[in-house]
């Protein structure tokens, strides 16, 4: 008598409102998350493959595919891990570097920017070899590039932002590094990582909208209408960075803002004395650099992204992968003559007041609605630029003190960020303090803005931060 075989059916759910906004944004170029690692040790493909499969089993969103039908998006989760590492030889890497032809940008950064602009969710024919357009698009893709110097390799993980906010990316990196240490530690890590399945039972976690505490997102219809109108009208009055090229196809590029240990220490001392977070100082330095020597007052829009995990019901941990950030949009008028710390305290105070009033929950639906409307109607934005604000920052800075462990496995450098050339800000800042040194990855839409323009802006920001930090030199 033949034994029946039980077939495990895939699980899934329809995306939530915020996730849907990202699904629509990613198709236009914003929201491709990339975690790129530069290593001096040749990766063991088999071992890395096993590590990625452990991560997929531990976090169901990583082994999901995105299905789209008549404008509706759904996550469908495979019962088994399916990620296959795409390996690129020196010849392929050299061709990518040759196309760029920019000697001022490191080969590592060129590969990062190449991956940042690989949009398999826009064009299904470019999806990974494990995916066909009829079976959905992978939320998680991994690649390795052998570099022309024959001494370094670049490992890249590319994810859809609907499945990967910054907290998820940070946790993913840390879990992967532990798994890569050695097989014994990898087995220990597997047990720890799998603890998150107690919450999601092997399924994709709920959308952020389904976890907002009762009453915090409630708003009368008339109030919501006024809010949407207010956001729309005010956006037309905001000042933008000068656009370099509004006609040609856009793509994402990056510049980095890095401070040494002493300058970072002084800036953090200034934040502590001012009772603000680093995001306030970064925003203030950015606006001062943008305003520069203009004589008239200008009003700028700033989007601050805040991780809502600890405020949800039930509260989530960093092991709950997905997108659980919310955005708060505030406008700030710059008249000139403000000091870094005066402006930083005002900016951070406005954000903190908005968050205390639950705007990150109550305005979530409004922000998603306006985002989708602008995506559908680019002409609603200045020069059809699709710019939502002058700058976006994260409320909390990533703290990374794992340099010693990273060096043990040959990790020379890494960058985590997301594309921003569709709907988004003129400059998106992803800040990290690595072993006491500030490292900001600044993503911008090219050729809407040029690399020279953004490098000059970042240089001004750096000078402003260093000068402002001198006030706290003796602390």
Tab-separated table of C-alpha atoms in Angstrom:
chain	number	residue	atom	x	y	z
A	1	UNK	CA	0.000	0.000	0.000
A	2	UNK	CA	1.492	3.320	-1.100
A	3	UNK	CA	2.208	5.840	1.635
A	4	UNK	CA	0.581	9.238	1.113
A	5	UNK	CA	2.924	12.207	1.080
A	6	UNK	CA	1.805	15.301	2.969
A	7	UNK	CA	2.445	18.420	0.913
A	8	UNK	CA	3.299	21.546	2.886
A	9	UNK	CA	1.396	24.475	1.406
A	10	UNK	CA	2.995	27.923	1.297
A	11	UNK	CA	1.651	30.529	3.709
A	12	UNK	CA	1.038	34.171	3.049
A	13	UNK	CA	-0.943	37.340	3.562
A	14	UNK	CA	-1.904	40.536	1.750
A	15	UNK	CA	0.481	43.419	2.386
A	16	UNK	CA	-0.508	46.201	4.789
A	17	UNK	CA	-0.920	49.881	3.936
A	18	UNK	CA	2.671	50.946	4.586
A	19	UNK	CA	4.045	47.837	2.883
A	20	UNK	CA	1.814	48.533	-0.134
A	21	UNK	CA	3.213	52.064	-0.377
A	22	UNK	CA	6.718	50.612	-0.480
A	23	UNK	CA	5.697	48.044	-3.094
A	24	UNK	CA	4.541	50.869	-5.336
A	25	UNK	CA	7.587	53.014	-4.548
A	26	UNK	CA	10.089	50.216	-5.244
A	27	UNK	CA	8.755	49.802	-8.776
A	28	UNK	CA	9.778	53.395	-9.423
A	29	UNK	CA	13.234	53.057	-7.892
A	30	UNK	CA	12.917	53.823	-4.182
A	31	UNK	CA	13.149	51.093	-1.573
A	32	UNK	CA	15.712	48.582	-2.807
A	33	UNK	CA	17.656	47.811	0.367
A	34	UNK	CA	21.280	46.722	-0.048
A	35	UNK	CA	23.724	45.360	2.502
A	36	UNK	CA	27.186	45.175	0.909
A	37	UNK	CA	30.244	43.650	2.615
A	38	UNK	CA	33.859	44.024	1.479
A	39	UNK	CA	35.969	41.068	2.610
A	40	UNK	CA	39.634	40.146	2.276
A	41	UNK	CA	38.917	36.432	2.691
A	42	UNK	CA	37.490	34.351	-0.138
A	43	UNK	CA	33.917	33.448	0.850
A	44	UNK	CA	33.123	29.770	1.338
A	45	UNK	CA	30.054	29.591	-0.926
A	46	UNK	CA	28.702	26.377	0.617
A	47	UNK	CA	29.060	27.648	4.163
A	48	UNK	CA	27.585	31.021	3.283
A	49	UNK	CA	24.698	29.297	1.520
A	50	UNK	CA	23.959	27.320	4.687
A	51	UNK	CA	24.082	30.490	6.791
A	52	UNK	CA	21.624	32.289	4.509
A	53	UNK	CA	19.271	29.302	4.576
A	54	UNK	CA	19.356	29.343	8.395
A	55	UNK	CA	18.413	33.014	8.246
A	56	UNK	CA	15.574	32.277	5.825
A	57	UNK	CA	14.207	29.524	8.062
A	58	UNK	CA	14.455	31.800	11.096
A	59	UNK	CA	12.765	34.771	9.428
A	60	UNK	CA	9.908	33.755	7.095
A	61	UNK	CA	9.773	37.169	5.395
A	62	UNK	CA	13.198	36.366	3.889
A	63	UNK	CA	11.856	33.253	2.145
A	64	UNK	CA	8.793	35.005	0.800
A	65	UNK	CA	7.968	36.027	-2.714
A	66	UNK	CA	6.026	39.125	-3.665
A	67	UNK	CA	2.959	38.453	-5.800
A	68	UNK	CA	1.101	41.199	-7.639
A	69	UNK	CA	-2.332	40.899	-9.209
A	70	UNK	CA	-4.467	43.813	-10.378
A	71	UNK	CA	-2.683	46.268	-8.106
A	72	UNK	CA	-2.876	44.040	-5.013
A	73	UNK	CA	0.324	42.775	-3.427
A	74	UNK	CA	0.761	39.667	-1.301
A	75	UNK	CA	3.567	37.884	0.510
A	76	UNK	CA	3.676	34.144	-0.201
A	77	UNK	CA	6.097	32.284	2.054
A	78	UNK	CA	7.861	29.129	0.899
A	79	UNK	CA	7.974	26.254	3.431
A	80	UNK	CA	11.647	25.749	2.553
A	81	UNK	CA	14.547	28.200	2.030
A	82	UNK	CA	15.380	28.899	-1.604
A	83	UNK	CA	18.107	31.552	-1.741
A	84	UNK	CA	20.877	30.722	-4.203
A	85	UNK	CA	24.020	32.835	-4.189
A	86	UNK	CA	24.802	34.384	-7.558
A	87	UNK	CA	28.571	34.309	-8.079
A	88	UNK	CA	30.226	36.895	-10.377
A	89	UNK	CA	33.800	36.400	-11.554
A	90	UNK	CA	36.500	39.053	-12.019
A	91	UNK	CA	35.516	39.540	-15.653
A	92	UNK	CA	31.932	40.456	-14.716
A	93	UNK	CA	33.076	42.778	-11.943
A	94	UNK	CA	35.538	44.478	-14.296
A	95	UNK	CA	32.775	45.153	-16.821
A	96	UNK	CA	30.641	46.796	-14.134
A	97	UNK	CA	33.576	48.941	-12.999
A	98	UNK	CA	34.416	49.789	-16.599
A	99	UNK	CA	30.895	51.015	-17.301
A	100	UNK	CA	31.152	53.415	-14.375
A	101	UNK	CA	34.494	54.831	-15.451
A	102	UNK	CA	34.871	56.948	-12.297
A	103	UNK	CA	38.289	56.710	-10.699
A	104	UNK	CA	37.216	58.891	-7.760
A	105	UNK	CA	34.775	56.236	-6.524
A	106	UNK	CA	36.148	53.048	-4.947
A	107	UNK	CA	35.446	49.711	-6.687
A	108	UNK	CA	33.508	48.628	-3.567
A	109	UNK	CA	31.218	51.648	-3.825
A	110	UNK	CA	30.740	51.106	-7.564
A	111	UNK	CA	29.533	47.544	-6.953
A	112	UNK	CA	27.260	48.812	-4.172
A	113	UNK	CA	25.722	51.428	-6.465
A	114	UNK	CA	25.333	48.827	-9.211
A	115	UNK	CA	23.346	46.577	-6.870
A	116	UNK	CA	21.380	49.536	-5.488
A	117	UNK	CA	19.991	50.069	-8.977
A	118	UNK	CA	19.187	46.428	-9.801
A	119	UNK	CA	15.401	46.560	-9.590
A	120	UNK	CA	14.027	43.060	-10.107
A	121	UNK	CA	10.673	44.239	-8.717
A	122	UNK	CA	10.312	46.721	-11.572
A	123	UNK	CA	11.188	44.291	-14.355
A	124	UNK	CA	10.334	40.608	-13.590
A	125	UNK	CA	12.540	39.464	-16.472
A	126	UNK	CA	15.558	40.607	-14.416
A	127	UNK	CA	14.513	38.620	-11.342
A	128	UNK	CA	16.804	35.987	-9.831
A	129	UNK	CA	17.138	32.602	-11.483
A	130	UNK	CA	15.003	31.091	-8.713
A	131	UNK	CA	12.061	33.250	-9.682
A	132	UNK	CA	9.718	33.476	-12.619
A	133	UNK	CA	7.207	36.274	-13.168
A	134	UNK	CA	4.361	33.801	-12.686
A	135	UNK	CA	5.590	32.599	-9.299
A	136	UNK	CA	6.362	35.986	-7.772
A	137	UNK	CA	9.562	37.915	-7.108
A	138	UNK	CA	12.061	36.991	-4.390
A	139	UNK	CA	12.207	39.406	-1.457
A	140	UNK	CA	15.828	38.415	-0.786
A	141	UNK	CA	18.691	38.003	-3.279
A	142	UNK	CA	22.382	37.318	-2.534
A	143	UNK	CA	25.441	37.844	-4.752
A	144	UNK	CA	29.236	37.622	-4.540
A	145	UNK	CA	31.614	39.622	-6.735
A	146	UNK	CA	35.274	38.698	-7.157
A	147	UNK	CA	37.138	42.004	-7.442
A	148	UNK	CA	39.814	42.732	-10.087
A	149	UNK	CA	42.562	43.052	-7.466
A	150	UNK	CA	42.137	39.288	-6.834
A	151	UNK	CA	42.480	40.062	-3.118
A	152	UNK	CA	38.980	41.205	-2.134
A	153	UNK	CA	35.390	40.121	-2.636
A	154	UNK	CA	32.100	41.948	-2.275
A	155	UNK	CA	29.144	40.082	-0.824
A	156	UNK	CA	25.762	41.728	-1.382
A	157	UNK	CA	22.329	41.030	0.023
A	158	UNK	CA	19.526	42.863	-1.748
A	159	UNK	CA	16.071	43.046	-0.182
A	160	UNK	CA	12.710	44.686	-0.805
A	161	UNK	CA	12.135	47.422	1.797
A	162	UNK	CA	8.620	46.108	2.485
A	163	UNK	CA	10.475	43.162	4.064
A	164	UNK	CA	13.466	45.031	5.445
A	165	UNK	CA	13.584	48.271	7.401
A	166	UNK	CA	16.876	49.472	8.881
A	167	UNK	CA	16.428	47.516	12.113
A	168	UNK	CA	15.965	44.348	10.075
A	169	UNK	CA	19.102	45.087	8.028
A	170	UNK	CA	21.188	45.632	11.174
A	171	UNK	CA	19.905	42.415	12.778
A	172	UNK	CA	20.454	40.506	9.545
A	173	UNK	CA	24.087	41.600	9.402
A	174	UNK	CA	24.774	40.716	13.034
A	175	UNK	CA	23.148	37.301	12.775
A	176	UNK	CA	25.011	36.554	9.554
A	177	UNK	CA	28.383	37.497	11.071
A	178	UNK	CA	27.803	35.156	14.013
A	179	UNK	CA	26.847	32.331	11.668
A	180	UNK	CA	29.980	32.921	9.608
A	181	UNK	CA	32.351	32.676	12.584
A	182	UNK	CA	32.528	28.877	12.723
A	183	UNK	CA	30.231	25.869	12.579
A	184	UNK	CA	30.034	25.431	16.337
A	185	UNK	CA	28.978	29.038	16.901
A	186	UNK	CA	26.660	28.763	13.929
A	187	UNK	CA	24.726	25.947	15.626
A	188	UNK	CA	24.390	28.044	18.790
A	189	UNK	CA	23.238	31.010	16.748
A	190	UNK	CA	20.654	28.862	14.985
A	191	UNK	CA	18.910	28.165	18.329
A	192	UNK	CA	18.953	31.835	19.315
A	193	UNK	CA	17.706	33.055	15.952
A	194	UNK	CA	14.860	30.575	15.828
A	195	UNK	CA	13.432	31.986	19.054
A	196	UNK	CA	11.653	34.606	16.942
A	197	UNK	CA	9.463	31.854	15.472
A	198	UNK	CA	7.611	31.604	18.786
A	199	UNK	CA	5.917	34.845	17.786
A	200	UNK	CA	5.273	34.282	14.081
A	201	UNK	CA	4.835	30.475	14.018
A	202	UNK	CA	6.855	30.315	10.837
A	203	UNK	CA	4.644	32.892	9.125
A	204	UNK	CA	5.294	36.433	7.958
A	205	UNK	CA	4.593	38.795	10.851
A	206	UNK	CA	1.594	41.092	10.874
A	207	UNK	CA	1.691	44.482	9.151
A	208	UNK	CA	2.434	47.514	11.313
A	209	UNK	CA	-1.152	48.788	10.936
A	210	UNK	CA	-2.460	45.620	12.619
A	211	UNK	CA	-0.260	46.200	15.677
A	212	UNK	CA	-0.887	49.889	16.451
A	213	UNK	CA	-2.231	50.276	20.023
A	214	UNK	CA	-5.950	51.015	20.181
A	215	UNK	CA	-6.898	54.644	19.650
A	216	UNK	CA	-3.437	55.912	18.686
A	217	UNK	CA	-4.176	55.951	14.951
A	218	UNK	CA	-7.748	57.202	15.337
A	219	UNK	CA	-8.645	60.441	13.592
A	220	UNK	CA	-11.944	61.987	12.517
A	221	UNK	CA	-12.626	62.004	8.764
A	222	UNK	CA	-12.691	65.815	8.632
A	223	UNK	CA	-9.404	65.977	10.550
A	224	UNK	CA	-7.822	63.497	8.148
A	225	UNK	CA	-9.012	65.535	5.170
A	226	UNK	CA	-7.595	68.755	6.625
A	227	UNK	CA	-4.334	66.980	7.397
A	228	UNK	CA	-3.939	65.679	3.846
A	229	UNK	CA	-4.739	69.128	2.445
A	230	UNK	CA	-2.266	70.763	4.828
A	231	UNK	CA	0.533	68.370	3.851
A	232	UNK	CA	-0.221	68.947	0.142
A	233	UNK	CA	-0.339	72.752	0.296
A	234	UNK	CA	2.706	73.074	2.549
A	235	UNK	CA	4.764	70.817	0.305
A	236	UNK	CA	4.379	73.343	-2.531
A	237	UNK	CA	5.953	76.028	-0.356
A	238	UNK	CA	9.037	74.035	0.604
A	239	UNK	CA	12.488	74.834	-0.758
A	240	UNK	CA	14.316	72.168	-2.744
A	241	UNK	CA	17.960	71.671	-3.548
A	242	UNK	CA	18.867	72.951	-6.991
A	243	UNK	CA	18.148	70.237	-9.556
A	244	UNK	CA	20.970	69.322	-11.925
A	245	UNK	CA	19.116	67.221	-14.536
A	246	UNK	CA	15.344	66.653	-14.451
A	247	UNK	CA	15.026	64.951	-17.840
A	248	UNK	CA	17.165	61.823	-17.898
A	249	UNK	CA	16.436	58.486	-16.225
A	250	UNK	CA	17.306	58.436	-12.528
A	251	UNK	CA	19.371	56.111	-10.404
A	252	UNK	CA	20.750	56.138	-6.865
A	253	UNK	CA	24.279	57.114	-5.891
A	254	UNK	CA	25.974	57.618	-2.527
A	255	UNK	CA	28.514	59.804	-0.809
A	256	UNK	CA	29.861	59.108	2.677
A	257	UNK	CA	30.280	61.463	5.606
A	258	UNK	CA	32.841	60.117	8.074
A	259	UNK	CA	34.258	61.643	11.261
A	260	UNK	CA	37.252	60.441	13.233
A	261	UNK	CA	36.994	59.207	16.808
A	262	UNK	CA	37.706	62.568	18.474
A	263	UNK	CA	35.318	64.592	16.299
A	264	UNK	CA	32.593	61.975	16.809
A	265	UNK	CA	33.119	62.073	20.576
A	266	UNK	CA	32.727	65.859	20.631
A	267	UNK	CA	29.567	65.833	18.502
A	268	UNK	CA	27.999	63.152	20.723
A	269	UNK	CA	28.967	65.212	23.793
A	270	UNK	CA	27.126	68.152	22.245
A	271	UNK	CA	24.042	66.016	21.703
A	272	UNK	CA	24.171	64.791	25.300
A	273	UNK	CA	24.539	68.316	26.688
A	274	UNK	CA	21.708	69.545	24.455
A	275	UNK	CA	19.453	66.607	25.485
A	276	UNK	CA	18.908	65.587	21.874
A	277	UNK	CA	19.683	62.605	19.667
A	278	UNK	CA	22.273	62.643	16.896
A	279	UNK	CA	19.554	62.931	14.230
A	280	UNK	CA	18.929	66.510	15.425
A	281	UNK	CA	22.563	67.499	14.892
A	282	UNK	CA	22.763	65.778	11.491
A	283	UNK	CA	19.588	67.496	10.314
A	284	UNK	CA	20.746	70.890	11.566
A	285	UNK	CA	24.141	70.522	9.864
A	286	UNK	CA	22.394	69.468	6.661
A	287	UNK	CA	20.025	72.433	6.632
A	288	UNK	CA	22.821	74.863	7.457
A	289	UNK	CA	24.878	73.438	4.583
A	290	UNK	CA	21.921	73.606	2.195
A	291	UNK	CA	20.951	77.129	3.227
A	292	UNK	CA	24.569	78.264	2.883
A	293	UNK	CA	24.826	82.007	2.224
A	294	UNK	CA	21.255	82.772	1.118
A	295	UNK	CA	19.936	86.074	2.462
A	296	UNK	CA	16.207	85.264	2.664
A	297	UNK	CA	14.560	82.729	4.994
A	298	UNK	CA	13.750	79.322	3.549
A	299	UNK	CA	11.439	76.527	4.663
A	300	UNK	CA	12.545	72.904	4.339
A	301	UNK	CA	10.798	69.562	4.838
A	302	UNK	CA	12.474	66.883	6.984
A	303	UNK	CA	11.290	63.294	7.283
A	304	UNK	CA	12.345	61.437	10.417
A	305	UNK	CA	11.901	57.658	10.437
A	306	UNK	CA	11.245	56.044	13.809
A	307	UNK	CA	11.235	52.337	14.704
A	308	UNK	CA	7.819	51.545	16.205
A	309	UNK	CA	8.541	47.983	17.395
A	310	UNK	CA	8.630	48.745	21.121
A	311	UNK	CA	5.363	50.742	20.934
A	312	UNK	CA	3.261	48.119	19.163
A	313	UNK	CA	0.803	45.615	20.654
A	314	UNK	CA	2.285	43.159	21.196
A	315	UNK	CA	5.731	44.791	21.297
A	316	UNK	CA	8.177	43.384	18.762
A	317	UNK	CA	11.875	42.654	19.129
A	318	UNK	CA	14.661	43.320	16.655
A	319	UNK	CA	14.339	39.657	15.633
A	320	UNK	CA	10.918	40.365	14.111
A	321	UNK	CA	11.982	41.114	10.547
A	322	UNK	CA	9.865	43.321	8.302
A	323	UNK	CA	9.046	47.006	7.915
A	324	UNK	CA	7.981	48.540	11.228
A	325	UNK	CA	9.186	52.129	10.854
A	326	UNK	CA	6.937	55.150	10.544
A	327	UNK	CA	7.646	58.601	9.127
A	328	UNK	CA	7.081	62.014	10.682
A	329	UNK	CA	7.249	65.040	8.372
A	330	UNK	CA	8.144	68.390	9.917
A	331	UNK	CA	8.861	71.720	8.234
A	332	UNK	CA	11.623	74.016	9.463
A	333	UNK	CA	12.278	77.628	8.558
A	334	UNK	CA	15.917	78.677	8.366
A	335	UNK	CA	16.649	82.408	8.551
A	336	UNK	CA	20.424	82.230	8.690
A	337	UNK	CA	22.745	82.920	11.574
A	338	UNK	CA	21.565	79.987	13.694
A	339	UNK	CA	24.198	78.011	15.555
A	340	UNK	CA	24.411	74.244	15.089
A	341	UNK	CA	23.199	73.432	18.600
A	342	UNK	CA	20.470	76.082	18.651
A	343	UNK	CA	19.029	74.745	15.409
A	344	UNK	CA	19.538	71.094	16.396
A	345	UNK	CA	17.577	71.562	19.636
A	346	UNK	CA	14.731	73.273	17.769
A	347	UNK	CA	14.588	70.574	15.092
A	348	UNK	CA	14.747	67.680	17.540
A	349	UNK	CA	12.210	69.335	19.857
A	350	UNK	CA	9.695	69.622	17.002
A	351	UNK	CA	10.145	65.961	16.110
A	352	UNK	CA	9.919	64.794	19.744
A	353	UNK	CA	6.706	66.796	20.247
A	354	UNK	CA	5.184	65.232	17.111
A	355	UNK	CA	6.090	61.754	18.309
A	356	UNK	CA	4.714	62.435	21.805
A	357	UNK	CA	1.444	63.366	20.100
A	358	UNK	CA	1.476	60.030	18.224
A	359	UNK	CA	1.808	61.600	14.763
A	360	UNK	CA	3.850	58.581	13.661
A	361	UNK	CA	0.660	56.543	14.110
A	362	UNK	CA	-2.159	59.032	13.467
A	363	UNK	CA	-0.645	60.407	10.238
A	364	UNK	CA	0.529	57.040	8.889
A	365	UNK	CA	-2.424	56.549	6.545
A	366	UNK	CA	-2.224	60.177	5.347
A	367	UNK	CA	1.470	59.888	4.536
A	368	UNK	CA	0.929	56.618	2.668
A	369	UNK	CA	-1.976	58.122	0.705
A	370	UNK	CA	0.025	61.187	-0.351
A	371	UNK	CA	3.044	59.065	-1.207
A	372	UNK	CA	0.993	56.905	-3.571
A	373	UNK	CA	-0.753	59.937	-5.099
A	374	UNK	CA	2.591	61.544	-5.899
A	375	UNK	CA	3.876	58.278	-7.392
A	376	UNK	CA	0.828	58.203	-9.686
A	377	UNK	CA	1.090	61.933	-10.466
A	378	UNK	CA	4.732	63.095	-10.509
A	379	UNK	CA	3.659	66.525	-11.792
A	380	UNK	CA	2.283	67.233	-8.308
A	381	UNK	CA	5.916	67.688	-7.223
A	382	UNK	CA	8.295	70.439	-8.345
A	383	UNK	CA	9.756	69.668	-11.790
A	384	UNK	CA	8.164	66.208	-11.456
A	385	UNK	CA	11.130	65.411	-9.204
A	386	UNK	CA	9.108	63.207	-6.813
A	387	UNK	CA	10.947	64.832	-3.898
A	388	UNK	CA	9.023	64.448	-0.637
A	389	UNK	CA	11.490	66.430	1.470
A	390	UNK	CA	14.957	67.921	1.427
A	391	UNK	CA	16.319	65.235	3.772
A	392	UNK	CA	15.382	62.070	5.619
A	393	UNK	CA	17.052	60.827	8.805
A	394	UNK	CA	16.513	58.055	11.345
A	395	UNK	CA	15.594	58.873	14.927
A	396	UNK	CA	18.094	56.387	16.333
A	397	UNK	CA	21.681	55.873	15.247
A	398	UNK	CA	23.031	52.354	14.718
A	399	UNK	CA	25.814	51.567	17.214
A	400	UNK	CA	28.312	48.977	15.979
A	401	UNK	CA	31.109	47.877	18.326
A	402	UNK	CA	31.728	44.551	16.565
A	403	UNK	CA	34.886	45.641	14.739
A	404	UNK	CA	37.057	42.956	16.325
A	405	UNK	CA	34.724	40.138	15.311
A	406	UNK	CA	34.398	41.621	11.825
A	407	UNK	CA	38.164	41.708	11.363
A	408	UNK	CA	38.423	38.040	12.397
A	409	UNK	CA	36.349	37.001	9.393
A	410	UNK	CA	38.145	39.439	7.050
A	411	UNK	CA	35.403	42.078	6.868
A	412	UNK	CA	37.114	45.280	5.708
A	413	UNK	CA	34.078	47.520	5.227
A	414	UNK	CA	30.320	47.342	4.848
A	415	UNK	CA	27.471	49.628	3.810
A	416	UNK	CA	23.746	49.323	4.411
A	417	UNK	CA	21.296	51.682	2.689
A	418	UNK	CA	18.335	51.831	0.307
A	419	UNK	CA	17.721	53.397	-3.094
A	420	UNK	CA	15.971	56.781	-3.250
A	421	UNK	CA	15.719	57.853	-6.885
A	422	UNK	CA	11.978	57.332	-7.261
A	423	UNK	CA	9.771	58.894	-4.604
A	424	UNK	CA	11.904	60.250	-1.765
A	425	UNK	CA	14.125	62.978	-0.298
A	426	UNK	CA	17.003	64.744	-1.997
A	427	UNK	CA	19.352	63.145	0.524
A	428	UNK	CA	18.655	60.112	2.716
A	429	UNK	CA	21.076	59.658	5.617
A	430	UNK	CA	21.884	56.215	7.055
A	431	UNK	CA	24.062	56.875	10.104
A	432	UNK	CA	26.197	54.420	12.083
A	433	UNK	CA	28.762	54.850	14.846
A	434	UNK	CA	31.380	52.152	14.227
A	435	UNK	CA	33.827	51.609	17.054
A	436	UNK	CA	33.355	55.239	18.106
A	437	UNK	CA	33.518	56.821	14.626
A	438	UNK	CA	30.569	58.349	12.794
A	439	UNK	CA	29.927	56.922	9.323
A	440	UNK	CA	26.958	58.265	7.349
A	441	UNK	CA	25.904	56.818	4.013
A	442	UNK	CA	24.095	59.570	2.106
A	443	UNK	CA	21.901	58.365	-0.764
A	444	UNK	CA	20.664	60.766	-3.445
A	445	UNK	CA	18.907	60.608	-6.844
A	446	UNK	CA	21.223	61.116	-9.841
A	447	UNK	CA	21.332	62.884	-12.235
A	448	UNK	CA	18.627	64.974	-10.523
A	449	UNK	CA	21.532	65.898	-8.266
A	450	UNK	CA	25.163	65.506	-9.338
A	451	UNK	CA	27.877	63.707	-7.383
A	452	UNK	CA	29.898	66.928	-7.248
A	453	UNK	CA	26.915	68.837	-5.837
A	454	UNK	CA	26.231	66.245	-3.147
A	455	UNK	CA	29.904	65.806	-2.251
A	456	UNK	CA	30.158	69.567	-1.717
A	457	UNK	CA	27.033	69.483	0.471
A	458	UNK	CA	28.373	66.610	2.587
A	459	UNK	CA	31.741	68.332	2.948
A	460	UNK	CA	29.957	71.418	4.306
A	461	UNK	CA	27.940	69.257	6.707
A	462	UNK	CA	31.133	67.632	7.965
A	463	UNK	CA	32.814	71.002	8.522
A	464	UNK	CA	29.763	72.300	10.413
A	465	UNK	CA	29.677	69.220	12.671
A	466	UNK	CA	33.401	69.430	13.407
A	467	UNK	CA	33.219	73.140	14.165
A	468	UNK	CA	30.143	72.678	16.354
A	469	UNK	CA	31.832	69.855	18.226
A	470	UNK	CA	34.723	72.104	19.230
A	471	UNK	CA	32.402	73.713	21.799
A	472	UNK	CA	32.573	70.424	23.722
A	473	UNK	CA	36.279	69.706	23.197
A	474	UNK	CA	37.028	69.423	26.918
A	475	UNK	CA	34.045	67.234	27.875
